[in-house]
Coordinates of C-alpha atoms in Angstrom, one line a residue:
M235 CA 72.9 56.8 -2.5
L236 CA 70.0 57.6 -0.9
L237 CA 71.0 56.1 2.1
S238 CA 74.0 53.7 3.7
I239 CA 73.5 51.5 6.6
Q240 CA 77.4 50.9 7.7
D241 CA 78.4 48.5 10.6
L242 CA 75.1 49.0 12.7
K243 CA 74.9 47.5 15.8
V244 CA 72.2 48.0 18.1
A245 CA 72.0 46.5 22.0
F246 CA 69.5 46.8 24.4
R247 CA 69.9 47.1 27.9
M248 CA 68.7 44.8 30.1
G249 CA 69.2 46.0 33.9
R250 CA 72.0 45.2 35.8
V251 CA 73.4 42.0 37.3
K252 CA 76.2 42.8 40.3
G253 CA 76.4 46.2 39.5
E254 CA 77.2 45.6 36.1
M255 CA 74.5 46.3 33.4
Q256 CA 74.1 43.8 30.6
R257 CA 72.8 43.5 27.3
T258 CA 71.6 42.0 24.7
F259 CA 72.4 42.6 21.4
A260 CA 69.6 42.8 18.3
V261 CA 71.8 44.2 15.3
K262 CA 75.1 42.7 14.5
G263 CA 77.5 45.7 12.3
V264 CA 74.8 45.5 9.8
S265 CA 75.4 47.5 6.4
F266 CA 73.9 47.6 3.2
D267 CA 73.1 50.6 0.8
I268 CA 69.8 51.4 -0.3
P269 CA 70.2 53.5 -3.6
E270 CA 67.6 56.1 -5.2
N271 CA 64.2 55.1 -6.6
S272 CA 65.0 51.6 -6.0
T273 CA 63.5 48.8 -3.3
V274 CA 65.6 46.8 -0.7
A275 CA 63.7 44.4 1.0
L276 CA 65.2 43.0 3.9
V277 CA 64.0 39.5 5.1
G278 CA 64.1 36.8 7.8
E279 CA 62.1 35.1 10.7
S280 CA 61.0 37.0 13.8
G281 CA 63.9 38.0 16.1
S282 CA 66.1 38.4 13.1
G283 CA 66.9 41.7 13.5
K284 CA 65.2 43.4 10.5
S285 CA 62.5 45.5 12.1
V286 CA 65.5 46.6 14.8
T287 CA 67.7 47.4 11.8
A288 CA 65.1 49.5 9.7
M289 CA 63.6 51.3 13.0
S290 CA 67.1 52.4 14.0
I291 CA 66.9 54.9 10.8
L292 CA 64.6 56.9 12.8
N293 CA 65.2 56.1 16.0
L294 CA 62.0 54.5 16.9
L295 CA 63.3 52.5 19.4
P296 CA 62.4 51.5 23.5
D297 CA 64.6 53.7 25.5
N298 CA 66.9 50.8 26.4
A299 CA 68.3 50.6 23.0
E300 CA 71.9 51.9 22.3
R301 CA 72.9 52.1 19.0
S302 CA 76.4 52.6 17.5
G303 CA 78.0 52.6 13.3
R304 CA 76.4 55.2 11.0
I305 CA 73.3 55.3 9.5
L306 CA 74.0 58.2 6.1
F307 CA 71.0 59.5 4.8
Q308 CA 71.6 62.0 2.1
D309 CA 75.3 61.9 3.7
R310 CA 73.6 63.1 7.0
D311 CA 74.8 60.6 9.8
L312 CA 71.0 60.1 11.1
L313 CA 73.2 58.5 14.7
Q314 CA 74.4 62.3 15.3
T315 CA 71.4 64.3 14.6
S316 CA 69.1 66.0 17.4
L317 CA 65.7 64.5 17.9
R318 CA 64.3 68.2 16.9
D319 CA 66.1 67.5 13.5
L320 CA 65.4 63.8 14.0
Q321 CA 61.5 64.9 13.9
S322 CA 61.6 67.5 11.3
I323 CA 63.0 63.8 8.9
R324 CA 60.3 61.5 10.5
G325 CA 57.4 61.9 8.2
R326 CA 58.8 64.3 5.7
D327 CA 61.6 62.6 4.0
I328 CA 61.6 59.1 5.5
A329 CA 58.1 57.8 6.0
C330 CA 56.9 54.7 7.7
V331 CA 54.1 52.0 7.4
F332 CA 53.6 49.5 10.1
Q333 CA 52.4 45.7 9.9
D334 CA 49.0 46.3 11.9
P335 CA 47.1 49.4 10.8
M336 CA 44.7 48.9 13.5
T337 CA 46.7 50.2 16.1
S338 CA 48.8 52.0 13.9
L339 CA 46.2 54.6 13.3
N340 CA 44.6 56.7 16.5
P341 CA 40.9 55.1 17.0
V342 CA 39.6 58.4 18.0
F343 CA 40.7 60.7 14.8
T344 CA 39.0 60.9 11.7
V345 CA 40.9 59.9 9.1
A346 CA 40.9 63.2 8.0
A347 CA 42.9 64.8 10.9
Q348 CA 45.5 61.9 10.4
I349 CA 46.6 62.3 7.0
I350 CA 46.5 66.6 7.1
E351 CA 48.8 66.1 10.6
P352 CA 51.8 65.9 8.8
L353 CA 50.8 68.3 6.0
I354 CA 50.2 71.8 8.0
K355 CA 53.4 70.6 10.1
H356 CA 56.1 70.0 7.8
M357 CA 54.9 71.6 4.6
G358 CA 53.1 75.1 6.3
M359 CA 49.4 74.5 3.9
S360 CA 46.4 75.3 6.0
R361 CA 43.9 73.1 6.9
R362 CA 41.8 74.0 4.1
Q363 CA 44.8 73.0 1.8
A364 CA 45.2 69.6 3.4
L365 CA 42.1 68.9 3.2
T366 CA 42.1 69.1 -0.1
R367 CA 45.7 67.6 -0.7
A368 CA 44.1 64.6 1.8
E369 CA 41.2 63.9 -0.7
E370 CA 44.2 63.7 -3.2
L371 CA 45.9 61.8 -1.3
L372 CA 42.7 59.0 -0.8
N373 CA 41.9 59.2 -4.1
E374 CA 45.5 58.2 -4.9
V375 CA 46.1 55.4 -3.4
G376 CA 42.2 53.4 -4.1
I377 CA 40.1 54.7 -1.8
P378 CA 36.3 55.1 -3.1
E379 CA 34.4 58.0 -2.5
P380 CA 37.7 59.4 -1.1
K381 CA 36.0 62.5 0.4
R382 CA 32.7 60.9 2.1
R383 CA 35.4 58.8 3.4
L384 CA 37.8 61.7 5.3
Q385 CA 35.3 61.8 7.7
S386 CA 35.4 57.9 8.9
Y387 CA 37.1 56.4 12.0
P388 CA 39.6 53.1 11.0
H389 CA 37.1 51.0 12.5
E390 CA 34.9 51.9 10.0
M391 CA 37.0 51.2 7.8
S392 CA 38.4 46.9 6.1
G393 CA 41.8 45.6 7.3
G394 CA 42.6 47.0 3.5
Q395 CA 41.4 50.3 3.6
Q396 CA 42.7 51.4 7.0
Q397 CA 46.8 49.9 5.7
R398 CA 45.5 52.1 2.6
V399 CA 45.1 55.0 4.2
M400 CA 48.7 54.6 6.6
I401 CA 50.1 54.3 2.5
A402 CA 48.2 57.8 2.6
V403 CA 49.4 59.5 5.7
A404 CA 53.0 58.1 4.8
L405 CA 53.0 58.9 0.9
A406 CA 51.5 63.0 1.9
C407 CA 54.7 65.0 2.0
S408 CA 56.3 62.9 -0.7
P409 CA 59.5 61.3 1.0
K410 CA 62.3 60.4 -0.4
L411 CA 62.2 57.0 1.3
L412 CA 59.5 54.7 2.7
I413 CA 60.2 52.3 5.1
A414 CA 57.3 49.3 4.8
D415 CA 57.3 47.2 7.5
E416 CA 55.9 43.7 6.6
P417 CA 53.0 46.0 5.2
T418 CA 50.4 42.5 4.1
T419 CA 51.6 39.8 6.1
A420 CA 47.9 40.4 8.6
L421 CA 45.9 41.0 4.7
D422 CA 44.2 38.0 3.0
V423 CA 46.1 37.2 -1.0
T424 CA 44.3 40.0 -3.3
I425 CA 44.3 42.7 -1.2
Q426 CA 47.6 41.9 -0.1
R427 CA 48.4 41.7 -4.1
Q428 CA 46.1 45.5 -4.1
V429 CA 48.7 47.0 -1.3
M430 CA 52.0 45.4 -3.3
E431 CA 50.8 46.7 -6.3
L432 CA 50.1 50.0 -5.1
M433 CA 53.1 50.4 -3.3
A434 CA 54.9 49.5 -6.7
R435 CA 53.2 51.6 -8.8
L436 CA 53.4 54.9 -6.1
K437 CA 57.2 54.8 -5.7
E438 CA 57.3 54.9 -9.3
T439 CA 55.2 57.5 -9.5
H440 CA 56.9 59.4 -6.6
K441 CA 60.4 58.6 -7.5
M442 CA 60.9 57.2 -3.9
S443 CA 62.3 54.7 -2.4
L444 CA 61.5 51.5 -0.5
L445 CA 62.6 49.2 2.1
F446 CA 60.6 46.6 2.1
I447 CA 60.4 44.4 5.6
S448 CA 59.3 40.6 5.2
H449 CA 59.6 37.3 5.8
D450 CA 57.9 35.7 2.8
L451 CA 60.3 35.5 0.0
G452 CA 57.1 35.2 -2.6
V453 CA 56.7 38.1 -1.5
V454 CA 59.7 40.1 -1.4
G455 CA 60.6 39.0 -5.1
E456 CA 57.4 40.5 -6.6
I457 CA 58.2 43.3 -5.7
S458 CA 62.1 44.4 -4.4
D459 CA 65.0 45.0 -6.8
H460 CA 67.6 44.3 -4.1
V461 CA 67.4 41.5 -1.2
V462 CA 69.3 41.6 2.6
V463 CA 68.7 38.3 4.3
M464 CA 69.5 38.6 8.0
R465 CA 69.4 35.5 10.5
G466 CA 70.6 36.0 14.5
G467 CA 70.7 40.3 14.2
E468 CA 73.9 39.4 11.0
I469 CA 73.7 39.5 7.4
R470 CA 73.8 36.2 5.9
E471 CA 73.0 37.4 1.9
K472 CA 72.6 40.3 0.2
A473 CA 71.8 40.5 -3.9
P474 CA 69.9 41.7 -6.2
V475 CA 66.7 40.0 -6.6
A476 CA 67.2 37.4 -9.5
A477 CA 70.2 36.5 -7.7
I478 CA 68.4 35.6 -4.7
F479 CA 66.1 32.9 -6.8
S480 CA 68.1 31.9 -8.9
N481 CA 71.3 31.1 -7.3
P482 CA 71.1 31.7 -3.3
Q483 CA 74.7 31.4 -1.8
D484 CA 73.8 30.9 1.7
T485 CA 71.9 27.4 3.3
Y486 CA 69.6 30.1 5.3
T487 CA 68.3 32.0 2.0
K488 CA 67.4 28.2 0.6
A489 CA 65.8 27.3 3.0
L490 CA 63.7 29.9 3.3
L491 CA 62.8 29.4 0.2
A492 CA 62.5 25.9 0.7
C493 CA 60.1 25.8 3.9
R494 CA 57.2 27.4 2.2
P495 CA 54.3 26.0 1.4
S496 CA 53.7 25.9 -3.1
L497 CA 51.1 25.4 -5.2
T498 CA 53.1 23.0 -7.4
E499 CA 54.5 20.8 -5.4
N500 CA 52.7 18.7 -3.0
P501 CA 55.3 17.3 0.2
A502 CA 54.3 15.4 2.5
R503 CA 55.6 17.0 4.8
L504 CA 57.3 21.1 4.5
M505 CA 60.9 21.0 5.4
V506 CA 61.9 23.4 8.2
I507 CA 65.1 25.7 8.7
D508 CA 66.8 23.3 10.4
D509 CA 66.0 19.9 8.7
H510 CA 67.0 22.0 5.3
I511 CA 70.6 23.3 6.4
A512 CA 71.2 19.9 8.3
G513 CA 70.6 18.3 4.8
Q514 CA 73.0 21.0 2.9
N515 CA 75.5 20.3 5.5
G516 CA 74.6 16.2 4.3
T517 CA 73.1 15.2 7.4
P518 CA 69.6 15.2 6.1
R519 CA 66.3 13.8 8.3
V520 CA 63.6 11.7 7.1
A521 CA 60.5 14.1 6.1
G522 CA 58.4 11.0 6.6
V523 CA 55.2 9.9 5.1
A524 CA 51.7 11.3 4.7
K525 CA 49.6 8.7 6.0
P526 CA 46.7 7.3 4.0
K527 CA 43.4 8.6 4.1
D528 CA 40.3 6.0 4.5
P529 CA 38.4 6.3 2.1
N530 CA 35.1 4.6 4.1
A531 CA 35.6 7.1 6.9
P532 CA 32.5 7.8 8.9
V533 CA 31.0 11.7 8.7
I534 CA 31.6 13.0 11.5
L535 CA 30.2 16.7 11.4
E536 CA 27.9 17.6 8.6
A537 CA 26.4 21.3 8.2
R538 CA 22.8 21.7 6.5
G539 CA 21.5 24.9 5.5
L540 CA 23.8 27.3 7.8
K541 CA 22.8 30.5 8.0
K542 CA 24.1 33.7 10.1
S543 CA 23.3 37.6 10.0
F544 CA 23.3 39.9 11.8
Y545 CA 21.1 42.9 12.8
F546 CA 22.1 46.4 12.5
K547 CA 19.6 49.5 13.7
S548 CA 18.2 51.2 11.1
G549 CA 16.3 54.3 11.9
L550 CA 13.7 55.6 14.9
F551 CA 12.3 51.6 15.2
G552 CA 13.7 49.3 12.5
K553 CA 16.4 46.8 12.4
K554 CA 18.4 46.1 9.0
E555 CA 19.6 42.2 8.7
F556 CA 23.4 41.7 7.3
P557 CA 23.6 38.0 5.7
A558 CA 27.4 36.7 6.8
V559 CA 26.7 33.3 6.3
K560 CA 24.0 31.7 4.1
E561 CA 23.7 28.4 3.4
V562 CA 26.6 26.8 3.8
N563 CA 26.7 23.1 3.1
F564 CA 29.6 20.8 3.6
K565 CA 30.3 17.0 5.1
L566 CA 33.7 16.6 7.4
R567 CA 34.7 12.5 7.2
K568 CA 36.8 11.0 11.1
G569 CA 40.7 12.3 10.1
Y570 CA 40.0 14.4 7.2
T571 CA 40.6 18.6 6.5
L572 CA 37.9 20.7 5.4
G573 CA 39.5 24.1 4.4
V574 CA 37.7 26.9 3.8
V575 CA 38.8 29.7 1.7
G576 CA 38.3 33.3 0.9
E577 CA 38.8 36.8 1.1
S578 CA 38.3 38.9 5.0
G579 CA 34.4 39.4 4.8
S580 CA 33.5 36.6 2.5
G581 CA 32.2 34.5 5.9
K582 CA 34.6 32.3 6.5
T583 CA 35.6 33.1 10.4
T584 CA 31.7 33.7 10.9
M585 CA 30.9 30.3 9.6
G586 CA 33.4 28.3 11.8
L587 CA 32.4 30.2 14.8
T588 CA 29.1 29.6 14.5
L589 CA 29.5 26.1 13.5
L590 CA 31.0 26.4 17.8
R591 CA 27.3 28.7 18.6
L592 CA 30.2 31.2 19.4
H593 CA 27.7 33.0 17.5
E594 CA 24.2 32.2 17.8
P595 CA 23.1 30.6 14.2
S596 CA 20.0 32.1 12.4
G597 CA 18.9 28.8 10.5
G598 CA 20.1 25.1 9.3
E599 CA 21.5 22.4 11.3
V600 CA 24.9 21.0 12.3
L601 CA 25.0 17.3 12.6
F602 CA 27.4 15.8 15.2
E603 CA 27.3 11.8 14.5
G604 CA 23.2 12.8 13.4
R605 CA 22.6 15.2 16.7
D606 CA 22.2 19.1 16.2
L607 CA 24.5 20.8 17.7
L608 CA 22.3 24.1 17.3
K609 CA 19.3 22.5 19.0
M610 CA 21.4 20.8 22.5
S611 CA 20.3 23.0 26.1
G612 CA 22.9 24.4 27.7
N613 CA 24.6 21.3 29.7
E614 CA 23.7 19.0 26.7
W615 CA 26.1 21.4 24.3
Q616 CA 28.6 21.8 27.6
K617 CA 29.4 17.8 27.7
M618 CA 29.8 18.4 23.7
R619 CA 32.1 21.9 23.2
R620 CA 35.1 19.0 24.1
R621 CA 34.5 17.2 21.2
I622 CA 35.2 20.4 19.1
Q623 CA 37.8 23.2 19.6
V624 CA 38.8 25.8 18.3
V625 CA 42.8 27.7 17.6
F626 CA 42.3 31.0 17.0
Q627 CA 44.8 33.5 14.8
N628 CA 46.4 35.2 17.3
P629 CA 48.5 33.1 19.9
Y630 CA 49.2 36.5 21.6
A631 CA 45.5 37.2 22.6
S632 CA 43.9 33.5 22.9
L633 CA 46.2 32.9 26.2
N634 CA 45.5 34.3 29.4
P635 CA 48.9 36.2 30.2
R636 CA 47.9 35.7 34.1
F637 CA 48.1 32.2 33.5
T638 CA 51.0 30.0 33.5
I639 CA 50.9 27.0 30.7
G640 CA 50.2 24.5 33.5
Q641 CA 47.1 26.7 34.6
T642 CA 46.4 27.4 31.2
L643 CA 46.5 23.6 29.9
V644 CA 44.7 22.1 33.7
E645 CA 42.3 24.7 33.2
P646 CA 40.0 23.4 31.2
M647 CA 40.6 19.3 32.1
E648 CA 39.7 21.0 35.4
I649 CA 36.0 22.5 33.8
H650 CA 35.0 18.9 32.0
N651 CA 36.6 16.7 35.1
I652 CA 39.4 14.9 33.2
G653 CA 41.8 13.7 35.2
S654 CA 41.7 11.3 39.1
S655 CA 43.7 14.2 40.0
S656 CA 45.8 17.9 40.2
A657 CA 48.9 15.7 39.6
D658 CA 47.5 13.4 36.8
R659 CA 46.2 16.4 35.4
M660 CA 49.4 18.0 35.2
A661 CA 51.4 14.7 34.1
R662 CA 48.6 15.2 31.1
A663 CA 49.6 18.6 30.2
S664 CA 53.7 17.7 30.7
A665 CA 52.9 14.7 27.4
L666 CA 50.9 16.8 25.3
L667 CA 53.6 19.8 25.6
V668 CA 55.9 17.1 24.5
K669 CA 53.8 16.3 21.4
V670 CA 53.8 19.9 20.4
G671 CA 57.7 20.1 20.6
L672 CA 57.9 21.8 23.4
D673 CA 58.7 19.9 26.7
D674 CA 57.4 20.8 30.4
S675 CA 60.2 22.9 31.7
V676 CA 58.1 25.6 30.3
L677 CA 54.8 24.4 32.6
N678 CA 55.6 27.5 35.1
K679 CA 56.6 30.1 32.2
Y680 CA 53.6 33.1 31.2
P681 CA 53.1 33.2 27.8
H682 CA 54.6 36.8 26.8
E683 CA 57.7 34.5 27.2
F684 CA 57.4 32.3 24.4
S685 CA 56.8 33.7 20.6
G686 CA 54.2 33.3 18.2
G687 CA 54.8 29.9 17.2
Q688 CA 55.4 28.6 20.7
R689 CA 52.1 30.4 21.8
Q690 CA 51.0 28.6 19.3
R691 CA 51.3 25.4 19.9
I692 CA 50.3 25.8 23.4
A693 CA 47.2 26.9 22.3
I694 CA 46.7 23.5 20.3
A695 CA 47.6 21.7 23.0
R696 CA 45.7 23.7 25.2
C697 CA 43.0 21.9 23.1
L698 CA 44.5 18.2 23.5
T699 CA 43.8 18.3 26.5
L700 CA 40.4 17.7 26.0
N701 CA 40.3 14.7 23.4
P702 CA 39.2 16.6 20.7
E703 CA 37.8 14.8 17.7
V704 CA 37.1 18.3 15.9
L705 CA 39.5 21.0 15.5
V706 CA 38.3 24.9 13.8
L707 CA 41.7 26.4 13.2
D708 CA 40.6 29.7 12.3
E709 CA 43.5 31.3 10.2
A710 CA 45.6 30.0 13.0
V711 CA 49.2 29.9 11.4
S712 CA 48.9 33.3 9.1
A713 CA 50.2 35.4 11.8
L714 CA 53.3 32.8 11.9
D715 CA 57.0 33.5 9.8
V716 CA 57.5 30.9 7.1
S717 CA 59.4 29.0 8.8
V718 CA 57.3 28.1 12.3
Q719 CA 54.1 28.3 9.8
A720 CA 55.6 25.4 8.2
Q721 CA 56.7 23.5 11.9
V722 CA 53.0 24.0 13.0
L723 CA 51.4 22.6 9.6
N724 CA 54.0 19.8 9.9
L725 CA 52.5 19.7 13.8
L726 CA 48.8 19.7 12.8
K727 CA 49.6 16.6 10.5
D728 CA 51.3 14.3 12.8
L729 CA 48.1 15.0 15.3
Q730 CA 46.5 14.4 13.2
D731 CA 47.6 11.2 11.9
E732 CA 48.1 9.8 15.4
F733 CA 44.5 10.7 17.1
G734 CA 42.3 10.7 13.4
L735 CA 41.5 14.4 14.4
S736 CA 39.7 15.8 11.5
Y737 CA 40.0 20.2 10.6
I738 CA 38.1 23.0 9.3
F739 CA 40.7 24.8 8.2
I740 CA 39.8 28.6 7.7
S741 CA 42.7 30.2 5.7
H742 CA 43.5 33.1 3.1
D743 CA 46.9 31.3 2.1
L744 CA 45.5 28.9 -0.8
A745 CA 49.2 27.7 -0.4
V746 CA 49.1 26.7 2.7
V747 CA 45.6 25.0 1.9
K748 CA 47.2 23.2 -0.7
F749 CA 48.9 21.9 1.4
I750 CA 46.7 20.3 4.1
S751 CA 43.4 19.7 3.0
D752 CA 41.6 17.4 1.5
E753 CA 38.8 19.4 0.6
V754 CA 37.8 22.8 -0.6
L755 CA 35.5 25.2 0.3
V756 CA 35.3 28.5 -1.9
M757 CA 33.1 31.4 0.2
Q758 CA 32.5 35.0 -0.9
N759 CA 30.0 37.7 0.7
G760 CA 28.6 34.9 2.9
D761 CA 27.6 32.4 0.1
V762 CA 29.3 28.8 -1.0
V763 CA 30.5 29.1 -4.3
E764 CA 32.6 26.3 -5.6
Q765 CA 33.5 23.5 -3.5
S766 CA 35.5 20.5 -4.6
E767 CA 38.1 18.0 -4.0
T768 CA 41.7 19.5 -3.1
Q769 CA 43.4 18.8 -6.5
A770 CA 40.5 18.8 -8.0
L771 CA 39.3 23.4 -7.9
L772 CA 43.0 24.2 -7.6
A773 CA 43.9 22.2 -10.9
N774 CA 40.9 23.4 -12.4
P775 CA 38.6 26.2 -11.1
Q776 CA 35.4 26.8 -11.9
Q777 CA 34.4 30.2 -10.6
D778 CA 36.5 33.1 -11.6
Y779 CA 36.8 34.5 -7.9
T780 CA 38.6 31.3 -7.1
R781 CA 40.5 31.8 -9.9
R782 CA 41.3 35.3 -8.8
L783 CA 42.2 34.5 -4.9
L784 CA 44.6 31.4 -6.5
G785 CA 46.1 34.1 -9.3
A786 CA 47.0 36.7 -5.8
V787 CA 49.3 34.0 -4.3
P788 CA 52.7 35.4 -4.4
R789 CA 54.6 33.0 -6.7
G790 CA 58.1 35.2 -5.5
Y791 CA 60.7 36.1 -8.6
Q792 CA 59.1 36.0 -12.4
P793 CA 62.6 36.7 -15.0
A794 CA 59.3 36.6 -17.7
L795 CA 56.9 38.7 -15.5
V796 CA 59.4 41.9 -15.3
G797 CA 60.5 44.8 -17.4

């Protein structure tokens, strides 16, 4: 056995109250094994304890963490190992790949500097030898022109390339165990597919084991040999991957499998964790029926030949044009949802921000009830902005950390003169929090006191304070757990039914787009390559690019494809 975790408990000291130290237990007696040359997946929602469990192996935890139990790595208890000895293991015998490569890579060091560091420290290589090995590693992880890319800085690379560099750093010393903590969550489906296939191939090539941490059982089913399901710091179920998918025993595992959108089914509402568990316990909840769309609904927003180019300095006096969005055309009806899909760099987010004039357009028209938004004066556009709002991808960055939730919701109403008084605005804020599944007890709290899903609900409530008619949702659920994602998607459908909202829903996840969209627009390199009604497009895609996007969607464990 390569690694054995036995009765691991992890508590965090939270300070003293009346002289007594308060502790919060994040992991409560977890035990599982990682055999040699195998992939074990840790699965669960945010807060389940899966990352804390994994980071306990190398003690990559805050100073206020307390660990007990045993973590045996090749029969050596890592909990009893000195920091000096542990540092010799980190990177050499056990390596890590983290979720966000941009925060994991040092922005002021070149790729070469970051790959050769462990080679020089742990392997005793000279700088020349390390650079030669670094070039080999970049080639192995699929980075084009590896010799040239060694001199690049992280910001000069795409998200998928950054993650490949992180994998190269982790593999530099040929570790026996690779810990991958949500390594594909922030990536679009095609890059996610490439990274998953790369990690599976490298695992076999290097004869190493992989501890793969994820909240998505669809991803886990394609890469794992064994699955450990966690909730609330405890293991709810552990079994071979085939058993987890064909015959899950725990209601929580069944709920995780049930709440993700599917390319093959089209429910009116997504099942959430609590609903599914309640149904398993004999008290099912009513899923609800989708409100039918009005086929004669008026067109509320229309784009005609919308273009956006960026310009870069070229030579001493020249400049070079980069066309990010090329001739986009669409019509959005009142109460309908237009899904916009494509890989990173396809232009979908730039298109959405150009619609909102957060990027100044390079050409075309955007007609809102017949008026061109792009030609409006500053005062006209200020009045119109309340009718078209945006929800961004990252709920952690889109809320002001210094504002209470009450201030966050009241501020746009004050700017646009909505409400007759401060009390009236606060009452409206309270009512909107109830609409999005919270309550007025959160008004005096700050964003850091909430989970990602709760913050995204607050961001949606902030948009609704202005009575908008169109919402641009830019990857608004991509950073969320599948269970929280289901809650937010159901909420968006409810709000659309109640208020007649129209959505432009930007996403790289076709399963999510299928659930919420009436029409889909597929973008590649700034061009619209395919556009059709959702069911027709997914059932019979006309373009190879669309078929490739569909083929990259994780589908979980499929016995016919194994072996």
